[in-house]
Amino acid sequence: MSPAPAPAEGATSAGQGGAPRHVAIIMDGNGRWAEKRGLPRAAGHRAGAEAVRRILKAAVKQGVEVLTLYAFSSENWRRSEDEISDLKGLMAYYLERELDELARNGVQIRLIGDHKAFGPQLVERLERAVERTAKNDRLILVVALNYGARDEIAAAAKRLAEKSVSGELDPASIDEKRLESELSTDGLPVLDLVIRTSGEKRLSNFLLWQAAYAELIFVDTLWPDFGEEEFAAALTEFAGRQRRFGGR
């Protein structure tokens, strides 16, 4: 049998006793958390924002380089207008309240997805946060807003097709690496670990390409209850796994 293929360029051997460089989280369960307590869904989202604060600190403590959070999917527009309004307001409030601390703690904010769909006021705040933290290098916080992985892959393919038609690119040169360079995560470490809270066991159109060889951990804890202890436990489980990248 031929030897196992080497991880792609930028991949990490973390998972064999080490910490992951790049962790992504599907933050699920805000609504159920609120429902269990007889509270409006907005209260669950506020509690979820506090969980973000805890996990950011935990990620820095654990030496994670990149933390990607699924904050708003392209499918979330199907929710009620009131809930979407609450989510947008919470994002604006969080940026206003937390930006100084994020900047002091060396957190760099990046956005993936079509954040411009959120309207000029929120877009201005988001882009100001990205600009202000651009030189920070302690942790990269990637926020997926109005993001869908299928759209991301289709858009990457479209750009490659346009470059081929214009003569800028030889179609024969298109391979996995070339397509990957058109994705919104280009330049980031390979995704090592995806965590999903609330007991659901699916990726829900999140980082489908990037998660090809990522480890997946599904936990029953609802996102607002997810804290440093749960995050550390997920990283411990990750460290105990043997990553083969398709080999044996």
Coordinates of N, CA and C in Angstrom, one line a residue:
M1 N 0.8 -1.2 0.0 CA 0.0 0.0 0.0 C 0.9 1.2 0.0
S2 N 0.5 2.2 -0.8 CA 1.3 3.5 -0.8 C 1.2 4.2 0.5
P3 N 2.2 5.0 0.8 CA 2.2 5.7 2.1 C 1.1 6.7 2.1
A4 N 0.7 7.1 3.4 CA -0.4 8.1 3.5 C 0.1 9.4 3.0
P5 N -0.8 10.1 2.3 CA -0.5 11.4 1.8 C -0.1 12.4 2.9
A6 N 0.8 13.3 2.6 CA 1.1 14.3 3.6 C 0.0 15.3 3.7
P7 N -0.2 15.9 4.8 CA -1.2 17.0 4.9 C -0.9 18.1 3.9
A8 N -2.0 18.8 3.5 CA -1.8 19.9 2.6 C -0.9 21.0 3.2
E9 N -0.3 21.8 2.3 CA 0.6 22.9 2.8 C -0.2 23.7 3.9
G10 N 0.5 24.0 5.0 CA -0.1 24.7 6.0 C -0.8 23.9 7.1
A11 N -1.0 22.6 6.7 CA -1.6 21.7 7.7 C -0.8 21.5 8.9
T12 N -1.4 21.0 10.0 CA -0.7 20.8 11.2 C -0.8 19.4 11.7
S13 N 0.2 19.0 12.5 CA 0.1 17.6 13.1 C -0.6 17.7 14.4
A14 N -1.1 18.8 14.8 CA -1.8 18.9 16.0 C -2.9 17.9 16.1
G15 N -3.2 17.4 17.3 CA -4.2 16.3 17.4 C -3.5 15.1 17.8
Q16 N -2.2 15.0 17.8 CA -1.4 13.9 18.3 C -0.7 14.4 19.5
G17 N -1.4 15.0 20.4 CA -0.9 15.4 21.7 C -0.8 17.0 21.7
G18 N -1.1 17.7 20.6 CA -0.9 19.1 20.6 C -2.2 19.8 20.5
A19 N -2.2 21.1 20.6 CA -3.4 22.0 20.5 C -3.6 22.3 19.0
P20 N -4.9 22.4 18.6 CA -5.2 22.8 17.3 C -4.8 24.3 17.0
R21 N -4.4 24.6 15.8 CA -4.1 26.0 15.5 C -5.3 26.7 15.1
H22 N -6.3 26.0 14.4 CA -7.5 26.7 13.9 C -8.7 25.9 14.4
V23 N -9.5 26.5 15.1 CA -10.8 26.0 15.7 C -11.9 26.7 15.1
A24 N -13.0 26.0 14.7 CA -14.2 26.7 14.3 C -15.4 26.2 15.1
I25 N -16.3 27.0 15.4 CA -17.4 26.7 16.3 C -18.7 27.0 15.7
I26 N -19.6 26.1 15.6 CA -21.0 26.3 15.3 C -21.8 26.5 16.6
M27 N -22.1 27.8 16.8 CA -22.6 28.2 18.1 C -24.2 28.0 18.1
D28 N -24.6 26.8 18.5 CA -26.0 26.4 18.4 C -26.6 26.3 19.8
G29 N -27.9 26.7 19.9 CA -28.7 26.4 21.1 C -29.1 27.6 21.8
N30 N -28.9 28.8 21.3 CA -29.4 30.0 22.0 C -30.9 30.0 22.2
G31 N -31.6 29.7 21.2 CA -33.1 29.7 21.3 C -33.6 28.7 22.3
R32 N -33.0 27.5 22.3 CA -33.5 26.4 23.2 C -33.1 26.8 24.6
W33 N -32.0 27.4 24.8 CA -31.6 27.9 26.1 C -32.6 28.8 26.7
A34 N -33.0 29.8 25.9 CA -34.0 30.7 26.3 C -35.4 30.1 26.6
E35 N -35.8 29.2 25.7 CA -37.1 28.5 25.8 C -37.1 27.7 27.1
K36 N -36.0 27.0 27.5 CA -36.0 26.2 28.7 C -36.3 27.1 29.9
R37 N -35.9 28.4 29.8 CA -36.1 29.3 30.9 C -37.3 30.2 30.8
G38 N -38.1 30.0 29.8 CA -39.3 30.8 29.6 C -38.9 32.2 29.2
L39 N -37.8 32.4 28.5 CA -37.4 33.7 28.1 C -37.5 33.9 26.6
P40 N -37.5 35.2 26.2 CA -37.5 35.4 24.7 C -36.2 35.0 24.1
R41 N -36.3 34.7 22.8 CA -35.1 34.2 22.1 C -33.9 35.2 22.2
A42 N -34.3 36.5 22.2 CA -33.3 37.6 22.3 C -32.4 37.4 23.6
A43 N -33.0 36.9 24.7 CA -32.3 36.6 25.9 C -31.2 35.5 25.6
G44 N -31.6 34.5 24.8 CA -30.6 33.5 24.5 C -29.5 34.0 23.7
H45 N -29.8 34.9 22.8 CA -28.7 35.5 22.0 C -27.7 36.3 22.8
R46 N -28.3 37.1 23.8 CA -27.5 37.9 24.7 C -26.6 37.0 25.5
A47 N -27.1 35.9 26.0 CA -26.3 34.9 26.8 C -25.3 34.3 25.9
G48 N -25.6 34.1 24.6 CA -24.7 33.5 23.7 C -23.5 34.4 23.4
A49 N -23.8 35.7 23.4 CA -22.7 36.7 23.3 C -21.7 36.7 24.5
E50 N -22.2 36.4 25.6 CA -21.3 36.3 26.8 C -20.5 35.0 26.7
A51 N -21.0 34.0 26.1 CA -20.3 32.8 25.8 C -19.1 33.1 24.8
V52 N -19.4 33.9 23.9 CA -18.3 34.3 22.9 C -17.1 34.9 23.7
R53 N -17.4 35.8 24.6 CA -16.4 36.4 25.4 C -15.6 35.4 26.2
R54 N -16.2 34.4 26.8 CA -15.5 33.4 27.6 C -14.6 32.5 26.7
I55 N -15.1 32.2 25.5 CA -14.4 31.3 24.6 C -13.2 32.0 24.0
L56 N -13.4 33.3 23.7 CA -12.2 34.0 23.2 C -11.1 34.0 24.2
K57 N -11.4 34.3 25.4 CA -10.3 34.2 26.5 C -9.7 32.8 26.6
A58 N -10.6 31.8 26.5 CA -10.1 30.4 26.6 C -9.2 30.1 25.5
A59 N -9.6 30.5 24.3 CA -8.8 30.2 23.1 C -7.4 30.8 23.2
V60 N -7.3 32.1 23.6 CA -6.0 32.7 23.8 C -5.2 31.9 24.9
K61 N -5.9 31.5 25.9 CA -5.2 30.8 27.0 C -4.6 29.5 26.5
Q62 N -5.4 28.8 25.6 CA -5.0 27.5 25.1 C -4.0 27.6 23.9
G63 N -3.7 28.8 23.5 CA -2.7 28.9 22.4 C -3.3 28.7 21.0
V64 N -4.6 28.8 20.9 CA -5.2 28.7 19.5 C -4.9 29.9 18.7
E65 N -4.5 29.8 17.5 CA -4.1 30.9 16.6 C -5.3 31.5 15.9
V66 N -6.3 30.7 15.5 CA -7.4 31.2 14.7 C -8.7 30.6 15.3
L67 N -9.7 31.4 15.6 CA -11.0 31.0 16.1 C -12.0 31.5 15.1
T68 N -12.7 30.6 14.4 CA -13.8 31.0 13.5 C -15.1 30.7 14.1
L69 N -16.0 31.7 14.1 CA -17.3 31.5 14.7 C -18.4 31.7 13.7
Y70 N -19.3 30.8 13.7 CA -20.5 30.8 12.7 C -21.5 31.7 13.4
A71 N -21.5 33.0 13.1 CA -22.4 33.9 13.8 C -23.7 34.1 13.1
F72 N -23.8 34.0 11.8 CA -25.0 34.3 11.1 C -24.9 33.6 9.7
S73 N -25.7 32.6 9.5 CA -25.6 31.9 8.2 C -26.5 32.6 7.1
S74 N -26.2 32.2 5.9 CA -27.0 32.8 4.8 C -28.5 32.3 4.9
E75 N -28.7 31.2 5.6 CA -30.1 30.7 5.8 C -30.8 31.3 7.0
N76 N -30.0 32.0 7.8 CA -30.7 32.7 9.0 C -31.6 33.8 8.6
W77 N -31.6 34.3 7.4 CA -32.5 35.3 7.0 C -34.0 34.8 7.0
R78 N -34.2 33.5 7.1 CA -35.5 32.9 7.1 C -36.2 33.1 8.5
R79 N -35.4 33.5 9.5 CA -36.0 33.8 10.8 C -36.8 35.0 10.8
S80 N -37.6 35.2 11.9 CA -38.5 36.3 11.9 C -37.7 37.7 11.9
E81 N -38.4 38.7 11.4 CA -37.8 40.0 11.3 C -37.4 40.5 12.7
D82 N -38.2 40.2 13.7 CA -37.8 40.6 15.1 C -36.6 40.0 15.5
E83 N -36.4 38.7 15.3 CA -35.2 38.0 15.7 C -34.0 38.5 15.0
I84 N -34.1 38.7 13.7 CA -33.0 39.3 12.9 C -32.6 40.6 13.4
S85 N -33.6 41.5 13.7 CA -33.3 42.8 14.2 C -32.6 42.7 15.6
D86 N -33.0 41.8 16.4 CA -32.4 41.6 17.7 C -30.9 41.2 17.5
L87 N -30.7 40.3 16.6 CA -29.3 39.8 16.3 C -28.4 40.9 15.8
K88 N -28.9 41.7 14.9 CA -28.2 42.9 14.4 C -27.9 43.9 15.5
G89 N -28.9 44.1 16.3 CA -28.6 45.1 17.4 C -27.6 44.5 18.4
L90 N -27.6 43.2 18.6 CA -26.7 42.6 19.5 C -25.3 42.7 19.0
M91 N -25.1 42.5 17.7 CA -23.8 42.6 17.1 C -23.3 44.0 17.2
A92 N -24.1 45.0 17.0 CA -23.7 46.4 17.1 C -23.3 46.7 18.5
Y93 N -24.1 46.2 19.5 CA -23.8 46.5 20.9 C -22.5 45.8 21.3
Y94 N -22.3 44.6 20.8 CA -21.1 43.8 21.2 C -19.9 44.5 20.7
L95 N -19.9 44.9 19.5 CA -18.8 45.6 18.9 C -18.5 46.9 19.7
E96 N -19.5 47.7 20.0 CA -19.3 48.9 20.7 C -18.7 48.7 22.1
R97 N -19.2 47.6 22.8 CA -18.7 47.3 24.1 C -17.4 46.6 24.2
E98 N -17.1 45.7 23.2 CA -16.0 44.8 23.3 C -14.8 45.2 22.5
L99 N -14.9 46.2 21.6 CA -13.9 46.4 20.6 C -12.6 46.9 21.3
D100 N -12.7 47.8 22.3 CA -11.5 48.2 23.0 C -10.7 47.1 23.7
E101 N -11.5 46.2 24.3 CA -10.8 45.1 25.0 C -10.2 44.1 24.0
L102 N -10.9 43.8 22.9 CA -10.4 43.0 21.8 C -9.1 43.5 21.3
A103 N -9.0 44.9 21.1 CA -7.8 45.5 20.5 C -6.7 45.4 21.5
R104 N -7.0 45.6 22.8 CA -6.0 45.6 23.9 C -5.4 44.2 24.0
N105 N -6.2 43.2 23.8 CA -5.8 41.8 24.0 C -5.2 41.2 22.7
G106 N -5.0 42.0 21.7 CA -4.3 41.5 20.5 C -5.1 40.6 19.6
V107 N -6.4 40.8 19.6 CA -7.3 40.0 18.8 C -7.5 40.7 17.4
Q108 N -7.3 40.0 16.4 CA -7.5 40.6 15.0 C -8.8 40.0 14.5
I109 N -9.7 40.9 14.1 CA -11.0 40.5 13.6 C -11.0 40.4 12.1
R110 N -11.5 39.3 11.5 CA -11.7 39.2 10.1 C -13.1 38.7 9.9
L111 N -13.6 39.0 8.7 CA -15.0 38.7 8.3 C -15.0 37.8 7.1
I112 N -15.9 36.8 7.1 CA -16.1 36.0 5.9 C -17.6 36.0 5.7
G113 N -18.0 35.8 4.4 CA -19.4 35.9 4.1 C -19.7 37.3 3.6
D114 N -21.0 37.6 3.2 CA -21.4 38.9 2.7 C -22.0 39.8 3.8
H115 N -21.1 40.4 4.6 CA -21.5 41.2 5.7 C -22.2 42.5 5.3
K116 N -22.0 42.9 4.0 CA -22.6 44.1 3.5 C -24.1 44.0 3.5
A117 N -24.7 42.9 3.6 CA -26.2 42.7 3.6 C -26.8 43.2 4.9
F118 N -26.0 43.6 5.9 CA -26.6 44.0 7.2 C -26.9 45.4 7.3
G119 N -26.7 46.2 6.2 CA -27.1 47.6 6.3 C -25.9 48.5 6.6
P120 N -26.0 49.8 6.2 CA -24.8 50.6 6.3 C -24.3 50.9 7.7
Q121 N -25.2 51.0 8.7 CA -24.7 51.3 10.1 C -23.9 50.2 10.6
L122 N -24.4 49.0 10.6 CA -23.7 47.8 11.1 C -22.4 47.5 10.3
V123 N -22.5 47.7 9.0 CA -21.4 47.4 8.1 C -20.2 48.4 8.5
E124 N -20.6 49.6 8.7 CA -19.5 50.6 9.1 C -18.9 50.2 10.4
R125 N -19.6 49.7 11.4 CA -19.0 49.3 12.6 C -18.2 48.0 12.4
L126 N -18.6 47.1 11.6 CA -17.9 45.9 11.4 C -16.6 46.2 10.7
E127 N -16.6 47.0 9.7 CA -15.4 47.3 8.9 C -14.4 48.2 9.8
R128 N -15.0 49.0 10.6 CA -14.1 49.8 11.5 C -13.4 48.9 12.5
A129 N -14.1 47.8 13.0 CA -13.5 46.9 13.9 C -12.4 46.1 13.2
V130 N -12.6 45.7 11.9 CA -11.6 45.0 11.1 C -10.3 45.9 10.9
E131 N -10.6 47.1 10.6 CA -9.5 48.0 10.3 C -8.7 48.3 11.6
R132 N -9.4 48.5 12.7 CA -8.7 48.9 14.0 C -7.8 47.7 14.5
T133 N -8.2 46.5 14.2 CA -7.5 45.3 14.8 C -6.6 44.6 13.8
A134 N -6.4 45.2 12.6 CA -5.8 44.6 11.5 C -4.3 44.1 11.8
K135 N -3.6 44.9 12.7 CA -2.2 44.6 13.0 C -2.1 43.7 14.2
N136 N -3.1 43.3 14.9 CA -3.0 42.4 16.1 C -2.7 41.0 15.6
D137 N -1.9 40.3 16.5 CA -1.4 39.0 16.1 C -1.5 38.0 17.2
R138 N -2.2 38.2 18.2 CA -2.3 37.2 19.3 C -3.3 36.1 19.0
L139 N -4.4 36.5 18.4 CA -5.5 35.6 18.0 C -6.2 36.2 16.8
I140 N -6.5 35.4 15.8 CA -7.4 35.9 14.7 C -8.8 35.4 15.0
L141 N -9.7 36.3 15.1 CA -11.1 35.9 15.3 C -11.8 36.1 13.9
V142 N -12.2 35.0 13.3 CA -12.9 35.1 12.0 C -14.4 34.9 12.3
V143 N -15.1 35.9 11.9 CA -16.6 35.9 12.1 C -17.3 35.7 10.8
A144 N -18.1 34.6 10.8 CA -18.8 34.2 9.6 C -20.2 34.9 9.6
L145 N -20.4 35.8 8.8 CA -21.7 36.6 8.8 C -22.3 36.5 7.4
N146 N -23.6 36.1 7.4 CA -24.3 35.9 6.1 C -23.4 35.0 5.2
Y147 N -23.0 33.9 5.8 CA -22.0 33.0 5.2 C -22.7 31.7 4.9
G148 N -22.4 31.1 3.7 CA -22.8 29.8 3.3 C -21.7 29.2 2.5
A149 N -21.3 27.9 2.9 CA -20.1 27.3 2.3 C -20.4 27.0 0.8
R150 N -21.6 26.6 0.5 CA -21.8 26.2 -0.9 C -21.7 27.5 -1.8
D151 N -22.2 28.6 -1.3 CA -22.0 29.9 -2.0 C -20.6 30.2 -2.2
E152 N -19.8 30.0 -1.1 CA -18.4 30.3 -1.1 C -17.7 29.5 -2.2
I153 N -17.9 28.2 -2.3 CA -17.3 27.4 -3.3 C -17.7 27.7 -4.7
A154 N -19.0 28.0 -4.8 CA -19.5 28.4 -6.2 C -18.9 29.7 -6.6
A155 N -18.8 30.7 -5.7 CA -18.2 31.9 -6.1 C -16.7 31.8 -6.4
A156 N -16.0 30.9 -5.7 CA -14.6 30.6 -6.1 C -14.5 30.0 -7.5
A157 N -15.4 29.1 -7.8 CA -15.4 28.4 -9.1 C -15.7 29.5 -10.2
K158 N -16.6 30.4 -9.9 CA -17.0 31.4 -10.9 C -15.8 32.3 -11.2
R159 N -15.0 32.7 -10.1 CA -13.9 33.6 -10.3 C -12.8 32.8 -11.2
L160 N -12.6 31.6 -10.9 CA -11.6 30.8 -11.7 C -12.1 30.7 -13.2
A161 N -13.4 30.5 -13.4 CA -13.9 30.4 -14.7 C -13.7 31.8 -15.5
E162 N -14.0 32.9 -14.8 CA -13.8 34.2 -15.4 C -12.4 34.4 -15.8
K163 N -11.5 34.0 -14.9 CA -10.0 34.2 -15.2 C -9.6 33.3 -16.3
S164 N -10.2 32.2 -16.5 CA -9.9 31.3 -17.6 C -10.4 31.8 -18.9
V165 N -11.6 32.4 -18.9 CA -12.2 33.0 -20.1 C -11.4 34.2 -20.6
S166 N -10.9 35.0 -19.6 CA -10.1 36.2 -20.0 C -8.7 35.9 -20.4
G167 N -8.3 34.6 -20.2 CA -6.9 34.3 -20.6 C -5.9 34.5 -19.4
E168 N -6.4 35.0 -18.3 CA -5.5 35.2 -17.2 C -5.0 33.9 -16.5
L169 N -5.8 32.8 -16.7 CA -5.5 31.5 -16.1 C -5.7 30.4 -17.1
D170 N -4.8 29.5 -17.1 CA -4.9 28.3 -17.9 C -5.8 27.3 -17.2
P171 N -6.9 26.9 -17.7 CA -7.8 26.0 -17.0 C -7.1 24.7 -16.6
A172 N -6.1 24.3 -17.3 CA -5.4 23.0 -17.0 C -4.7 23.2 -15.6
S173 N -4.4 24.4 -15.2 CA -3.7 24.6 -14.0 C -4.5 24.6 -12.7
I174 N -5.9 24.5 -12.9 CA -6.8 24.6 -11.8 C -6.7 23.2 -11.1
D175 N -6.4 23.3 -9.8 CA -6.4 22.1 -8.9 C -6.9 22.5 -7.6
E176 N -6.8 21.6 -6.6 CA -7.4 21.9 -5.3 C -6.8 23.1 -4.7
K177 N -5.4 23.2 -4.8 CA -4.7 24.4 -4.2 C -5.2 25.7 -4.8
R178 N -5.4 25.7 -6.1 CA -5.7 26.9 -6.8 C -7.1 27.3 -6.4
L179 N -8.1 26.4 -6.3 CA -9.4 26.7 -5.9 C -9.4 27.2 -4.5
E180 N -8.6 26.5 -3.6 CA -8.6 26.9 -2.2 C -8.1 28.4 -2.0
S181 N -7.3 28.8 -3.0 CA -6.7 30.2 -2.9 C -7.8 31.2 -3.1
E182 N -9.0 30.8 -3.7 CA -10.1 31.7 -4.0 C -11.1 31.7 -2.8
L183 N -10.9 30.9 -1.8 CA -11.8 30.8 -0.7 C -11.6 32.0 0.3
S184 N -12.5 32.3 1.1 CA -12.4 33.4 2.0 C -11.4 33.1 3.1
T185 N -11.0 31.9 3.3 CA -10.1 31.5 4.4 C -8.6 31.4 3.9
D186 N -8.4 31.8 2.6 CA -7.1 31.8 2.1 C -6.1 32.5 3.0
G187 N -4.9 31.8 3.2 CA -3.9 32.5 4.1 C -4.0 32.1 5.5
L188 N -5.1 31.5 5.9 CA -5.2 31.0 7.3 C -4.7 29.6 7.5
P189 N -4.3 29.2 8.7 CA -3.9 27.8 8.9 C -5.1 26.9 8.6
V190 N -4.7 25.7 8.1 CA -5.7 24.7 7.8 C -6.6 24.5 9.0
L191 N -7.9 24.3 8.8 CA -8.9 24.0 9.8 C -8.6 22.7 10.5
D192 N -8.4 22.7 11.8 CA -8.1 21.5 12.5 C -9.3 20.9 13.2
L193 N -10.2 21.7 13.8 CA -11.2 21.2 14.7 C -12.5 22.0 14.5
V194 N -13.6 21.3 14.3 CA -15.0 22.0 14.3 C -15.7 21.5 15.5
I195 N -16.2 22.4 16.3 CA -17.1 22.1 17.5 C -18.5 22.6 17.2
R196 N -19.5 21.7 17.5 CA -20.8 22.2 17.4 C -21.5 21.9 18.7
T197 N -22.2 22.9 19.3 CA -22.9 22.8 20.5 C -24.3 22.4 20.3
S198 N -25.0 22.0 21.3 CA -26.5 21.8 21.4 C -26.9 20.4 21.0
G199 N -26.0 19.5 20.7 CA -26.4 18.1 20.4 C -26.7 17.8 18.9
E200 N -26.8 18.9 18.1 CA -27.0 18.6 16.7 C -25.7 18.1 16.1
K201 N -25.8 17.2 15.1 CA -24.6 16.6 14.5 C -24.6 16.8 13.0
R202 N -24.4 18.0 12.6 CA -24.2 18.3 11.2 C -23.4 19.6 11.0
L203 N -23.0 19.9 9.8 CA -22.1 21.1 9.6 C -23.0 22.3 9.1
S204 N -24.2 22.1 8.7 CA -25.1 23.2 8.3 C -24.5 24.2 7.4
N205 N -23.8 23.7 6.3 CA -23.3 24.6 5.3 C -22.2 25.5 5.8
F206 N -21.4 25.0 6.7 CA -20.3 25.8 7.3 C -19.0 25.2 7.0
L207 N -18.1 25.9 6.3 CA -16.7 25.5 6.0 C -16.6 24.1 5.5
L208 N -17.5 23.8 4.5 CA -17.5 22.4 3.9 C -16.2 22.0 3.3
W209 N -15.6 22.9 2.5 CA -14.3 22.6 1.9 C -13.2 22.5 3.0
Q210 N -13.2 23.5 3.9 CA -12.1 23.6 4.9 C -12.2 22.4 5.9
A211 N -13.3 21.9 6.1 CA -13.5 20.8 7.1 C -13.2 19.4 6.6
A212 N -12.7 19.3 5.4 CA -12.5 18.0 4.7 C -11.8 17.0 5.6
Y213 N -10.7 17.5 6.3 CA -10.0 16.6 7.2 C -9.9 17.2 8.6
A214 N -10.8 18.1 8.9 CA -10.9 18.5 10.3 C -11.5 17.5 11.2
E215 N -11.1 17.5 12.5 CA -11.8 16.7 13.5 C -13.1 17.4 13.8
L216 N -14.2 16.5 14.1 CA -15.5 17.1 14.4 C -15.8 16.6 15.8
I217 N -16.3 17.6 16.6 CA -16.7 17.2 18.0 C -18.1 17.9 18.2
F218 N -19.0 17.0 18.6 CA -20.4 17.5 18.8 C -20.7 17.3 20.3
V219 N -21.1 18.4 21.0 CA -21.4 18.3 22.4 C -22.8 18.7 22.6
D220 N -23.4 18.2 23.7 CA -24.8 18.4 24.0 C -25.0 19.8 24.7
T221 N -24.0 20.4 25.2 CA -24.2 21.7 25.9 C -24.7 22.8 25.0
L222 N -25.7 23.5 25.4 CA -26.2 24.6 24.6 C -25.2 25.7 24.7
W223 N -25.1 26.5 23.6 CA -24.0 27.5 23.4 C -23.9 28.4 24.6
P224 N -25.0 29.0 25.2 CA -24.8 29.9 26.3 C -24.2 29.3 27.5
D225 N -24.3 28.0 27.6 CA -23.7 27.3 28.8 C -22.3 26.8 28.5
F226 N -21.8 27.0 27.3 CA -20.5 26.5 26.9 C -19.4 27.5 27.4
G227 N -18.5 26.9 28.2 CA -17.4 27.8 28.8 C -16.0 27.2 28.7
E228 N -15.2 27.8 29.5 CA -13.7 27.4 29.4 C -13.5 25.9 29.6
E229 N -14.3 25.3 30.6 CA -14.1 23.9 30.9 C -14.5 23.0 29.7
E230 N -15.7 23.4 29.1 CA -16.1 22.6 27.9 C -15.2 22.7 26.7
F231 N -14.7 23.9 26.6 CA -13.7 24.2 25.5 C -12.4 23.4 25.7
A232 N -11.9 23.4 26.9 CA -10.7 22.7 27.2 C -10.9 21.2 27.0
A233 N -12.1 20.7 27.4 CA -12.4 19.3 27.2 C -12.4 18.9 25.7
A234 N -12.9 19.8 24.9 CA -12.9 19.5 23.4 C -11.5 19.5 22.9
L235 N -10.7 20.4 23.4 CA -9.3 20.4 22.9 C -8.5 19.1 23.4
T236 N -8.9 18.7 24.6 CA -8.3 17.5 25.1 C -8.7 16.3 24.3
E237 N -9.9 16.2 23.9 CA -10.4 15.1 23.0 C -9.7 15.2 21.7
F238 N -9.5 16.4 21.2 CA -8.8 16.5 19.9 C -7.4 16.1 20.0
A239 N -6.7 16.4 21.1 CA -5.3 16.0 21.3 C -5.1 14.5 21.3
G240 N -6.2 13.8 21.7 CA -6.0 12.4 21.8 C -6.3 11.6 20.5
R241 N -6.8 12.3 19.5 CA -7.1 11.7 18.3 C -5.9 11.6 17.4
Q242 N -5.8 10.5 16.6 CA -4.7 10.3 15.7 C -5.2 10.7 14.3
R243 N -4.6 11.7 13.8 CA -5.1 12.3 12.5 C -4.3 11.6 11.3
R244 N -5.0 11.0 10.4 CA -4.4 10.2 9.3 C -4.5 10.9 8.0
F245 N -5.3 11.9 7.9 CA -5.5 12.7 6.6 C -5.7 11.7 5.4
G246 N -6.5 10.7 5.6 CA -6.9 9.8 4.6 C -6.0 8.5 4.5
G247 N -4.9 8.5 5.3 CA -4.1 7.3 5.3 C -4.5 6.4 6.5
R248 N -3.6 5.4 6.8 CA -3.9 4.5 7.9 C -2.8 4.6 8.9

